[in-house]
Amino acid sequence: MLMKERISRQQMMWLYANGLLGASLLILPQVLAASAKQDGWITSLICAIGGLLLVLLYITLALRFPGQTIVEYITRVLGRPIGLLALAFYLGYIAWLVMVMQREIVDFFSINYPETPIEFTAFCFALITMYIILGGLEAIARVNDLLFPIIVTGVLVLTLLAIPEYMYSYLKPLLPESIMPILGAIPTHISFPYGNAVVFLMIFPFIRNNKDLPYAAVSGSMMGSAVITMIVLFSTLTLGAATVARVVYPPHFAARTITILSFLAGLDGLVDVIWITSNVLRIAVFQYALVLAVSQLLGLSSYRYLVIPLVALMSVGSLNVYRSMGEQIEFNLTWTPLLSIVPYLLVPLLVLVVAMVRKVPRERKPPE
Amino acid sequence: MKHLPLMMKLIGLVALPLVTTGCWSSVEINQRAVIIAAALDKAETDGKIALSIQVANPNEVEKGGDHSVLLYSKIGYTIFEAGRYLQEQVSRKPFWGQTQLIIVGEERARDGICELLDFNDRDFEPNRRAFLLVARGTTGRQALQAGYGFGAIPATTLLGLVQRARDSGRVPITNLNEMLNALDAPGRSVTAPYLEFDPPSPARPEMVDQNQRVLLKGVAVFQHDKLVGYLLETESRGLSWAINKVRNTVVVVPGIDNPTDKIALRVVKAQAKIEPSIKESHPSFTIKVTVQAHVTEVMAHTLDVTKMQVLDTLNSYLATAIRNEISSAVTRAKALHADIFGFGTLFQSAYQTEWKKIAKNWDNVEFPKADVQIEVKSQIVHSGFLLKPRMQYH
């Protein structure tokens, strides 16, 4: 399939950064506090380094096969049977991520608007996603250009305005039980959101100039990590680790708890706008990658044929991907870190190693 | 979208405004009954809660009439249940989002407040910006009926008392967020301001006399989350000093030459720090308080504030007064077995292993036995417009 679309260095950087945000803005502090308590921000900094290692792996792989998506080279590297199996893991992972992300939005709405049917919320967001993806990756990147600064500014404004409300004693004691608790949350945090960025193996080939890719992805990853750490600190400093560990959406909860300058109350709306904007863009990128991957796999001439059916399918799937939020959180803390290692680490690593050992040519053989 | 025909684009354009008109679950503001304050009392029926809500009546508030607020009550096993069935009396939909006060009747507070606050955290409408008060010797419902002061809404009057309490400095104010977070801390007990009728009313009067006012007297002490006692004025300020809640207050000290003279000092700054340590294998704490004060009123004829010696004496009087208040609060808290200072939490963060050994006995053995030292440093930084005393002619 022809991929005529190209995005710039800065667009790739912001897309990657936003690819790490989305729901991490809302539920990550809880995940970290559940294990690392008040030291969640340290875990988040350690995982930022892990995230950098992962992004280096993805960049190396993308530059080994410039201008091609993983679907195009995986069977060439691993052979058809193993390649397809690995691809099944990879695509299954992306599909699962898309469903979970959509469900997170739906769940959030159904907590705040219990009387609205979840099907209606899912339908609205499916329409938005379809519309964005039909515009193509360039359009997604341009929308991201417009909204990503707003997301980052929003987080900055929130965390800075709340400084007078912070209770610094909530960060003490530092490392009460040495370092085991902070290590406990690392597998979860690496897989979410840094491991999720494996989806960018479908997006990296679209960069206009391949030389810009390392800069774009690495700085994007660092931007994302910085925002995540800020949100973790914001939640812990306003609510305390014990509460953060017990609340589903700590930043939302924290924002509705504080009163800034003794009159500005109920900033949860700001948090909601930030994370929903970020999550919708993130879903669009992931969904686009999925649609593109499937259509490349099937050898279609354009990905557009698949947009409506696949988005609709994912939307219905999102309503059935788990039964209740408790189940999902339990699953995310126990099984997700283990299972997702296959698609986010083993598959790309295997492809890279085998490609280097077998000296697979960089370019596709011209059709005979 | 270039491939879509014009007609489709037009239909899309027309359809768009339809989804931007509002939310599915929207309730218009004139269909809301905004709950300003809620009272939670023990119901006569076993295990039930009496929920009372005070709702603003927007049409009457401006006129300042007698009906500017409405009070509704309902009994139920849980708050949400009572609130839902309350709908059978209230013609609008009660809205918890702006609730400013939660008043718990004394009897209910003795049973524990944690379970009452689950709804506050779990549901999407209420939030932790409210203040929790205890109605001493009465029910929350009655406290909501009295207290008419500035403005037509009793709850706003009560809220004003809470917010202005920082100026008298005698009642440390903690909002729900601080309180609930403290309840999560190891060994920690909490306090909440309490209200009392003035003049005191009989146990359960049928109607509240409109001339009766409620006032903020001190703090109710909870052992963890169960009400066990009260701290009165000076004790309660003693707690305030120690947990860093004093912003502004006045301390009266005796005159220098004549102890019956009185000198009022305005405290403008107070900072406290509690340092845990171990003495003879028992927890020990040092409360360090630094205050700055102005001489604001001198009921004496002999005070010469230009003399350093005079100021030093005043400083030591102020320090002693504060030390006594803190010490009375500590004694009372120890007697009630309620660690309202957060000593346990501080000790836990400094001495992990030692804390594990004593955590079980903290309330009943270790906290009452703990050694508490109080160090107060005071500094008089200003003495108003006057320097010398009035000339003496006799």
Short mmCIF file of N, CA, C and O in Angstrom, two decimals, chain A residues 111-117 120 131 134 167 170 173 176 238-239 242-243 246 253 256-259 265-266, chain B residues 1 3 23-25 84 93 120-121 123-129 175 177-178 180-181 184 348-349 352 356:
data_model
loop_
_atom_site.label_atom_id
_atom_site.label_comp_id
_atom_site.label_asym_id
_atom_site.label_seq_id
_atom_site.Cartn_x
_atom_site.Cartn_y
_atom_site.Cartn_z
N ILE A 111 -19.75 7.06 35.56
CA ILE A 111 -19.67 7.43 36.98
C ILE A 111 -20.25 8.82 37.19
O ILE A 111 -21.01 9.07 38.12
N ASN A 112 -19.89 9.73 36.28
CA ASN A 112 -20.33 11.11 36.45
C ASN A 112 -21.75 11.36 35.96
O ASN A 112 -22.39 12.30 36.39
N TYR A 113 -22.22 10.54 35.03
CA TYR A 113 -23.59 10.66 34.54
C TYR A 113 -24.22 9.28 34.58
O TYR A 113 -24.37 8.63 33.54
N PRO A 114 -24.58 8.82 35.78
CA PRO A 114 -25.02 7.43 35.90
C PRO A 114 -26.26 7.12 35.07
O PRO A 114 -26.49 5.97 34.74
N GLU A 115 -27.03 8.14 34.73
CA GLU A 115 -28.28 7.85 34.03
C GLU A 115 -28.09 7.78 32.51
O GLU A 115 -29.01 7.41 31.79
N THR A 116 -26.94 8.18 32.02
CA THR A 116 -26.69 8.10 30.58
C THR A 116 -26.28 6.68 30.22
O THR A 116 -25.37 6.13 30.82
N PRO A 117 -26.96 6.07 29.24
CA PRO A 117 -26.58 4.70 28.86
C PRO A 117 -25.15 4.67 28.33
O PRO A 117 -24.74 5.57 27.58
N PHE A 120 -24.63 4.91 24.57
CA PHE A 120 -24.72 6.22 23.93
C PHE A 120 -23.36 6.92 23.95
O PHE A 120 -22.90 7.45 22.95
N TYR A 131 -14.35 9.90 12.48
CA TYR A 131 -14.16 11.17 11.77
C TYR A 131 -12.68 11.55 11.76
O TYR A 131 -12.14 11.93 10.72
N LEU A 134 -10.59 9.07 9.49
CA LEU A 134 -10.82 9.24 8.05
C LEU A 134 -10.00 10.40 7.51
O LEU A 134 -9.65 10.43 6.34
N MET A 167 0.44 19.64 50.64
CA MET A 167 0.89 19.29 51.98
C MET A 167 2.16 18.47 51.78
O MET A 167 2.10 17.31 51.41
N TYR A 170 2.87 14.91 53.01
CA TYR A 170 2.34 13.71 52.37
C TYR A 170 3.42 12.95 51.61
O TYR A 170 3.23 11.80 51.23
N PRO A 173 7.16 9.48 54.92
CA PRO A 173 8.61 9.32 54.88
C PRO A 173 9.09 8.87 53.50
O PRO A 173 8.37 8.17 52.80
N PRO A 176 10.18 4.40 53.05
CA PRO A 176 10.09 3.85 54.40
C PRO A 176 10.54 2.39 54.47
O PRO A 176 11.13 1.99 55.46
N THR A 238 -1.84 16.57 47.14
CA THR A 238 -3.12 17.11 47.59
C THR A 238 -3.91 16.09 48.39
O THR A 238 -4.64 16.47 49.30
N LEU A 239 -3.80 14.80 48.06
CA LEU A 239 -4.66 13.82 48.71
C LEU A 239 -3.92 12.95 49.72
O LEU A 239 -4.54 12.38 50.61
N ALA A 242 -2.38 7.40 50.89
CA ALA A 242 -3.39 6.43 51.30
C ALA A 242 -4.68 6.65 50.52
O ALA A 242 -5.33 5.69 50.09
N THR A 243 -5.06 7.91 50.34
CA THR A 243 -6.27 8.19 49.58
C THR A 243 -6.06 7.91 48.10
O THR A 243 -6.92 7.33 47.44
N ARG A 246 -6.65 4.54 47.00
CA ARG A 246 -8.00 4.02 47.16
C ARG A 246 -8.98 4.59 46.14
O ARG A 246 -10.10 4.12 46.03
N PHE A 253 -10.25 13.51 41.42
CA PHE A 253 -10.67 13.59 42.83
C PHE A 253 -9.93 14.72 43.54
O PHE A 253 -10.54 15.49 44.29
N ARG A 256 -11.24 18.19 42.54
CA ARG A 256 -12.51 18.64 43.11
C ARG A 256 -12.42 18.83 44.61
O ARG A 256 -13.34 19.32 45.24
N THR A 257 -11.30 18.42 45.19
CA THR A 257 -11.13 18.58 46.62
C THR A 257 -10.57 19.95 46.98
O THR A 257 -10.94 20.54 47.97
N ILE A 258 -9.65 20.45 46.15
CA ILE A 258 -8.96 21.66 46.54
C ILE A 258 -9.75 22.91 46.16
O ILE A 258 -10.52 22.92 45.22
N THR A 259 -9.54 23.93 46.94
CA THR A 259 -10.07 25.25 46.64
C THR A 259 -8.89 26.17 46.48
O THR A 259 -8.13 26.38 47.42
N ALA A 265 -12.96 26.76 43.06
CA ALA A 265 -13.18 25.39 43.50
C ALA A 265 -13.69 24.55 42.34
O ALA A 265 -14.16 25.07 41.34
N GLY A 266 -13.57 23.27 42.49
CA GLY A 266 -14.14 22.36 41.50
C GLY A 266 -13.43 22.43 40.17
O GLY A 266 -14.02 22.62 39.12
N MET B 1 -12.40 14.21 3.39
CA MET B 1 -13.86 14.25 3.29
C MET B 1 -14.30 14.80 1.94
O MET B 1 -15.44 15.18 1.76
N HIS B 3 -14.60 13.30 -0.77
CA HIS B 3 -15.38 12.39 -1.59
C HIS B 3 -16.86 12.40 -1.22
O HIS B 3 -17.66 11.79 -1.89
N CYS B 23 -26.22 17.54 27.93
CA CYS B 23 -25.95 16.18 28.36
C CYS B 23 -27.24 15.41 28.50
O CYS B 23 -28.30 15.96 28.72
N TRP B 24 -27.10 14.14 28.41
CA TRP B 24 -28.22 13.23 28.56
C TRP B 24 -28.83 13.36 29.96
O TRP B 24 -30.02 13.48 30.11
N SER B 25 -27.97 13.37 30.97
CA SER B 25 -28.46 13.36 32.36
C SER B 25 -28.60 14.76 32.93
O SER B 25 -28.51 14.94 34.13
N ARG B 84 -32.47 9.62 48.49
CA ARG B 84 -33.33 9.28 47.36
C ARG B 84 -34.80 9.36 47.74
O ARG B 84 -35.63 9.88 47.01
N LYS B 93 -34.72 18.34 42.52
CA LYS B 93 -33.74 17.27 42.72
C LYS B 93 -32.60 17.75 43.62
O LYS B 93 -31.88 18.67 43.28
N ASN B 120 -19.69 10.32 50.70
CA ASN B 120 -19.09 11.59 50.30
C ASN B 120 -17.94 11.39 49.30
O ASN B 120 -17.74 12.19 48.40
N ASP B 121 -17.20 10.31 49.47
CA ASP B 121 -16.07 10.05 48.57
C ASP B 121 -16.48 9.27 47.34
O ASP B 121 -15.90 9.41 46.29
N ASP B 123 -19.56 8.88 45.74
CA ASP B 123 -20.48 9.41 44.76
C ASP B 123 -19.86 10.61 44.03
O ASP B 123 -18.91 11.21 44.52
N PHE B 124 -20.41 10.93 42.87
CA PHE B 124 -19.78 11.97 42.07
C PHE B 124 -20.20 13.37 42.47
O PHE B 124 -19.56 14.34 42.12
N GLU B 125 -21.29 13.51 43.21
CA GLU B 125 -21.76 14.86 43.53
C GLU B 125 -21.08 15.51 44.73
O GLU B 125 -20.52 16.59 44.61
N PRO B 126 -21.10 14.87 45.91
CA PRO B 126 -20.47 15.52 47.05
C PRO B 126 -18.96 15.56 46.88
O PRO B 126 -18.41 14.85 46.05
N ASN B 127 -18.30 16.41 47.66
CA ASN B 127 -16.85 16.45 47.57
C ASN B 127 -16.28 16.79 48.93
O ASN B 127 -17.00 17.02 49.88
N ARG B 128 -14.95 16.81 48.97
CA ARG B 128 -14.28 16.98 50.25
C ARG B 128 -14.04 18.42 50.63
O ARG B 128 -13.24 18.71 51.49
N ARG B 129 -14.71 19.35 49.97
CA ARG B 129 -14.47 20.74 50.33
C ARG B 129 -15.29 21.15 51.55
O ARG B 129 -15.07 22.21 52.11
N ASN B 175 -10.68 20.78 57.21
CA ASN B 175 -11.77 20.41 56.32
C ASN B 175 -11.78 18.90 56.13
O ASN B 175 -10.93 18.18 56.63
N ASN B 177 -11.10 16.98 53.74
CA ASN B 177 -9.96 16.35 53.08
C ASN B 177 -8.84 16.07 54.08
O ASN B 177 -8.35 14.95 54.19
N GLU B 178 -8.50 17.09 54.87
CA GLU B 178 -7.45 16.90 55.87
C GLU B 178 -7.85 15.82 56.88
O GLU B 178 -7.05 14.99 57.29
N LEU B 180 -10.04 13.29 56.54
CA LEU B 180 -10.07 11.92 56.01
C LEU B 180 -8.66 11.42 55.75
O LEU B 180 -8.36 10.24 55.96
N ASN B 181 -7.78 12.30 55.30
CA ASN B 181 -6.40 11.88 55.08
C ASN B 181 -5.73 11.53 56.41
O ASN B 181 -4.97 10.58 56.49
N ASP B 184 -6.36 8.12 57.68
CA ASP B 184 -5.59 7.06 57.05
C ASP B 184 -4.22 6.88 57.67
O ASP B 184 -3.56 5.88 57.46
N GLN B 348 6.24 6.99 63.40
CA GLN B 348 6.30 5.91 62.41
C GLN B 348 7.24 6.27 61.27
O GLN B 348 8.00 5.44 60.79
N SER B 349 7.18 7.54 60.83
CA SER B 349 8.01 7.86 59.68
C SER B 349 9.48 7.98 60.07
O SER B 349 10.36 7.80 59.24
N GLN B 352 10.81 3.31 61.81
CA GLN B 352 9.97 2.26 61.24
C GLN B 352 9.86 1.03 62.15
O GLN B 352 8.77 0.57 62.48
N LYS B 356 6.64 -0.53 64.64
CA LYS B 356 5.92 -1.80 64.46
C LYS B 356 5.71 -2.50 65.80
O LYS B 356 4.70 -3.16 66.01
#
